[in-house]
mmCIF file of C-alpha atoms in Angstrom:
data_model
loop_
_atom_site.group_PDB
_atom_site.id
_atom_site.type_symbol
_atom_site.label_atom_id
_atom_site.label_comp_id
_atom_site.label_asym_id
_atom_site.label_seq_id
_atom_site.Cartn_x
_atom_site.Cartn_y
_atom_site.Cartn_z
ATOM 1 C CA MET Y 254 28.580 26.262 17.842
ATOM 2 C CA ARG Y 255 27.109 22.907 17.142
ATOM 3 C CA ASN Y 256 28.512 19.799 18.844
ATOM 4 C CA PRO Y 257 30.414 17.875 16.156
ATOM 5 C CA ALA Y 258 30.261 14.653 18.217
ATOM 6 C CA PHE Y 259 26.384 14.778 18.074
ATOM 7 C CA LEU Y 260 26.534 15.043 14.302
ATOM 8 C CA ILE Y 261 28.850 12.148 13.950
ATOM 9 C CA LEU Y 262 26.717 9.960 16.291
ATOM 10 C CA ALA Y 263 23.347 11.050 14.720
ATOM 11 C CA ALA Y 264 24.276 10.762 11.049
ATOM 12 C CA PRO Y 265 24.153 6.887 10.927
ATOM 13 C CA LEU Y 266 20.776 6.903 12.591
ATOM 14 C CA LEU Y 267 19.361 9.243 9.922
ATOM 15 C CA VAL Y 268 20.786 7.216 7.118
ATOM 16 C CA ALA Y 269 19.436 3.941 8.638
ATOM 17 C CA THR Y 270 16.001 5.449 8.927
ATOM 18 C CA VAL Y 271 15.823 6.504 5.370
ATOM 19 C CA ALA Y 272 17.132 3.197 4.088
ATOM 20 C CA ALA Y 273 14.599 1.239 6.177
ATOM 21 C CA GLN Y 274 11.738 3.288 4.727
ATOM 22 C CA ALA Y 275 12.930 2.911 1.174
ATOM 23 C CA ALA Y 276 13.416 -0.930 1.703
ATOM 24 C CA ASP Y 277 9.963 -1.469 3.154
ATOM 25 C CA ILE Y 278 8.100 -0.781 -0.106
ATOM 26 C CA ARG Y 279 9.142 -2.005 -3.595
ATOM 27 C CA VAL Y 280 7.236 -1.062 -6.714
ATOM 28 C CA GLU Y 281 7.851 -2.781 -9.950
ATOM 29 C CA HIS Y 282 6.380 -3.332 -13.537
ATOM 30 C CA ILE Y 283 4.892 0.126 -13.618
ATOM 31 C CA TRP Y 284 2.829 0.710 -16.762
ATOM 32 C CA ALA Y 285 -0.304 2.123 -18.316
ATOM 33 C CA ARG Y 286 -2.027 1.537 -21.618
ATOM 34 C CA ALA Y 287 -2.188 4.310 -24.247
ATOM 35 C CA SER Y 288 -5.596 6.046 -24.171
ATOM 36 C CA ALA Y 289 -7.991 5.991 -27.038
ATOM 37 C CA GLY Y 290 -8.436 9.076 -29.100
ATOM 38 C CA GLY Y 291 -10.142 11.725 -27.057
ATOM 39 C CA ALA Y 292 -10.734 9.445 -24.071
ATOM 40 C CA SER Y 293 -10.631 11.275 -20.755
ATOM 41 C CA THR Y 294 -9.886 8.206 -18.650
ATOM 42 C CA GLY Y 295 -6.937 5.772 -18.400
ATOM 43 C CA ALA Y 296 -5.466 3.203 -16.019
ATOM 44 C CA ALA Y 297 -2.079 2.513 -14.396
ATOM 45 C CA TYR Y 298 -0.819 -0.850 -13.109
ATOM 46 C CA PHE Y 299 2.087 -2.151 -11.021
ATOM 47 C CA SER Y 300 3.179 -4.579 -8.407
ATOM 48 C CA VAL Y 301 3.966 -3.543 -4.900
ATOM 49 C CA THR Y 302 5.773 -5.638 -2.297
ATOM 50 C CA ASN Y 303 5.781 -4.802 1.380
ATOM 51 C CA GLY Y 304 8.947 -5.717 3.167
ATOM 52 C CA GLY Y 305 7.975 -4.104 6.529
ATOM 53 C CA GLN Y 306 5.042 -3.940 8.856
ATOM 54 C CA PRO Y 307 1.376 -4.324 7.781
ATOM 55 C CA ASP Y 308 0.478 -1.338 5.650
ATOM 56 C CA ARG Y 309 -2.014 -0.095 3.114
ATOM 57 C CA LEU Y 310 -1.860 1.729 -0.128
ATOM 58 C CA VAL Y 311 -4.355 4.509 0.527
ATOM 59 C CA ALA Y 312 -4.061 7.098 -2.318
ATOM 60 C CA VAL Y 313 -2.432 7.932 -5.623
ATOM 61 C CA ALA Y 314 -1.743 11.151 -7.467
ATOM 62 C CA THR Y 315 -0.396 12.291 -10.757
ATOM 63 C CA PRO Y 316 -0.174 15.582 -12.714
ATOM 64 C CA VAL Y 317 -1.370 14.011 -15.876
ATOM 65 C CA ALA Y 318 -5.084 13.610 -14.602
ATOM 66 C CA ALA Y 319 -7.502 15.649 -12.628
ATOM 67 C CA THR Y 320 -8.160 12.767 -10.404
ATOM 68 C CA ALA Y 321 -6.409 9.439 -9.733
ATOM 69 C CA GLU Y 322 -8.115 6.740 -7.590
ATOM 70 C CA LEU Y 323 -7.549 3.204 -6.436
ATOM 71 C CA HIS Y 324 -10.203 0.959 -8.104
ATOM 72 C CA GLU Y 325 -11.121 -2.714 -8.172
ATOM 73 C CA THR Y 326 -12.872 -4.615 -10.915
ATOM 74 C CA THR Y 327 -15.056 -7.532 -9.793
ATOM 75 C CA ASN Y 328 -17.126 -10.194 -11.465
ATOM 76 C CA ASP Y 329 -20.646 -10.156 -9.922
ATOM 77 C CA ASN Y 330 -22.540 -13.128 -11.430
ATOM 78 C CA GLY Y 331 -21.045 -12.611 -14.815
ATOM 79 C CA VAL Y 332 -21.289 -8.748 -14.791
ATOM 80 C CA MET Y 333 -18.004 -6.899 -14.539
ATOM 81 C CA LYS Y 334 -18.163 -3.952 -12.019
ATOM 82 C CA MET Y 335 -15.608 -1.327 -11.229
ATOM 83 C CA ARG Y 336 -15.563 0.576 -7.952
ATOM 84 C CA PRO Y 337 -13.331 2.815 -6.012
ATOM 85 C CA VAL Y 338 -11.645 1.297 -2.927
ATOM 86 C CA GLY Y 339 -10.449 3.173 0.184
ATOM 87 C CA GLY Y 340 -7.200 1.272 0.309
ATOM 88 C CA ILE Y 341 -5.309 -1.869 -0.669
ATOM 89 C CA PRO Y 342 -4.002 -4.075 2.132
ATOM 90 C CA LEU Y 343 -0.216 -4.766 1.897
ATOM 91 C CA VAL Y 344 0.714 -7.785 3.955
ATOM 92 C CA PRO Y 345 4.359 -8.071 4.941
ATOM 93 C CA GLY Y 346 6.386 -10.320 2.579
ATOM 94 C CA GLN Y 347 3.695 -10.422 -0.047
ATOM 95 C CA THR Y 348 3.194 -8.815 -3.429
ATOM 96 C CA VAL Y 349 -0.047 -7.194 -4.583
ATOM 97 C CA THR Y 350 -0.343 -6.837 -8.378
ATOM 98 C CA LEU Y 351 -2.488 -4.059 -9.791
ATOM 99 C CA ALA Y 352 -3.535 -5.394 -13.339
ATOM 100 C CA PRO Y 353 -6.378 -5.206 -15.772
ATOM 101 C CA GLY Y 354 -9.431 -7.007 -14.376
ATOM 102 C CA GLY Y 355 -8.462 -6.447 -10.726
ATOM 103 C CA TYR Y 356 -7.029 -3.563 -8.630
ATOM 104 C CA HIS Y 357 -5.773 -0.659 -10.682
ATOM 105 C CA VAL Y 358 -5.264 3.039 -10.681
ATOM 106 C CA MET Y 359 -8.074 4.903 -12.480
ATOM 107 C CA LEU Y 360 -6.976 8.055 -14.127
ATOM 108 C CA MET Y 361 -9.937 10.520 -14.635
ATOM 109 C CA GLY Y 362 -9.892 13.851 -16.457
ATOM 110 C CA LEU Y 363 -6.605 13.097 -18.490
ATOM 111 C CA LYS Y 364 -5.024 16.455 -19.321
ATOM 112 C CA ALA Y 365 -3.570 14.976 -22.584
ATOM 113 C CA PRO Y 366 -3.786 11.536 -24.240
ATOM 114 C CA LEU Y 367 -1.597 8.823 -22.899
ATOM 115 C CA THR Y 368 0.646 8.012 -25.850
ATOM 116 C CA PRO Y 369 2.983 4.883 -26.355
ATOM 117 C CA GLU Y 370 6.523 5.422 -25.090
ATOM 118 C CA ALA Y 371 5.571 8.359 -22.960
ATOM 119 C CA THR Y 372 6.156 8.429 -19.195
ATOM 120 C CA PHE Y 373 4.580 10.211 -16.287
ATOM 121 C CA PRO Y 374 5.011 10.360 -12.430
ATOM 122 C CA LEU Y 375 2.689 8.645 -10.113
ATOM 123 C CA THR Y 376 2.858 9.132 -6.331
ATOM 124 C CA LEU Y 377 1.724 6.344 -4.055
ATOM 125 C CA SER Y 378 0.663 7.197 -0.440
ATOM 126 C CA PHE Y 379 0.522 4.641 2.287
ATOM 127 C CA GLU Y 380 -0.997 4.428 5.661
ATOM 128 C CA HIS Y 381 2.483 3.954 7.342
ATOM 129 C CA ALA Y 382 5.300 4.024 4.814
ATOM 130 C CA GLN Y 383 6.533 7.265 3.312
ATOM 131 C CA PRO Y 384 5.113 8.194 -0.142
ATOM 132 C CA VAL Y 385 6.832 6.759 -3.176
ATOM 133 C CA THR Y 386 6.875 8.443 -6.524
ATOM 134 C CA VAL Y 387 7.372 6.075 -9.483
ATOM 135 C CA THR Y 388 7.577 6.617 -13.302
ATOM 136 C CA VAL Y 389 4.827 5.055 -15.303
ATOM 137 C CA SER Y 390 5.686 3.853 -18.857
ATOM 138 C CA VAL Y 391 2.923 4.096 -21.359
ATOM 139 C CA GLN Y 392 2.567 1.014 -23.682
ATOM 140 C CA ALA Y 393 0.404 0.362 -26.718
ATOM 141 C CA MET Y 394 -3.372 0.147 -26.357
ATOM 142 C CA GLY Y 395 -3.556 -3.630 -26.377
ATOM 143 C CA ALA Y 396 -0.643 -4.144 -23.919
ATOM 144 C CA ARG Y 397 -1.040 -6.750 -21.207
ATOM 145 C CA GLY Y 398 1.874 -6.080 -18.901
ATOM 146 C CA GLY Y 399 4.752 -3.882 -18.193
ATOM 147 C CA MET Y 400 8.351 -3.680 -18.922
ATOM 148 C CA GLY Y 401 8.040 -0.479 -16.819
ATOM 149 C CA VAL Y 402 10.427 1.137 -14.464
ATOM 150 C CA SER Y 403 11.122 -0.485 -10.970
ATOM 151 C CA ARG Y 404 11.735 1.499 -7.840
ATOM 152 C CA PRO Y 405 12.718 0.197 -4.460
#
């Protein structure tokens, strides 16, 4: 028979651990633009705030695309270039915003067009924090920012 005293003493520790992990990473303003016609690519954007130890966003995944990668757009002497990045540093107490023209999630091999008002899941993986799955809200093609769903 299990020792009930152990369960009573251990339960608060388990709850505290889960709450600390959820409180370390906050993801807000989660959105994507609708894709054009038969386009096989898209992008997703959000803000992520790190409330814990130094960390890095290292990967993303979604069932709506064959591949999802972290990318960065840079201006190289007037030429805009986009390239994959191995991770995005998350400094404690600071917010990193993934937005058009900077860091973003590149969705390649879309399985269906992204249509306005649709939603889809996106899982963010970190070097230290537990993975976080968020809901991306698809906005119109010309959208500039999200009224998307937030998740602590």
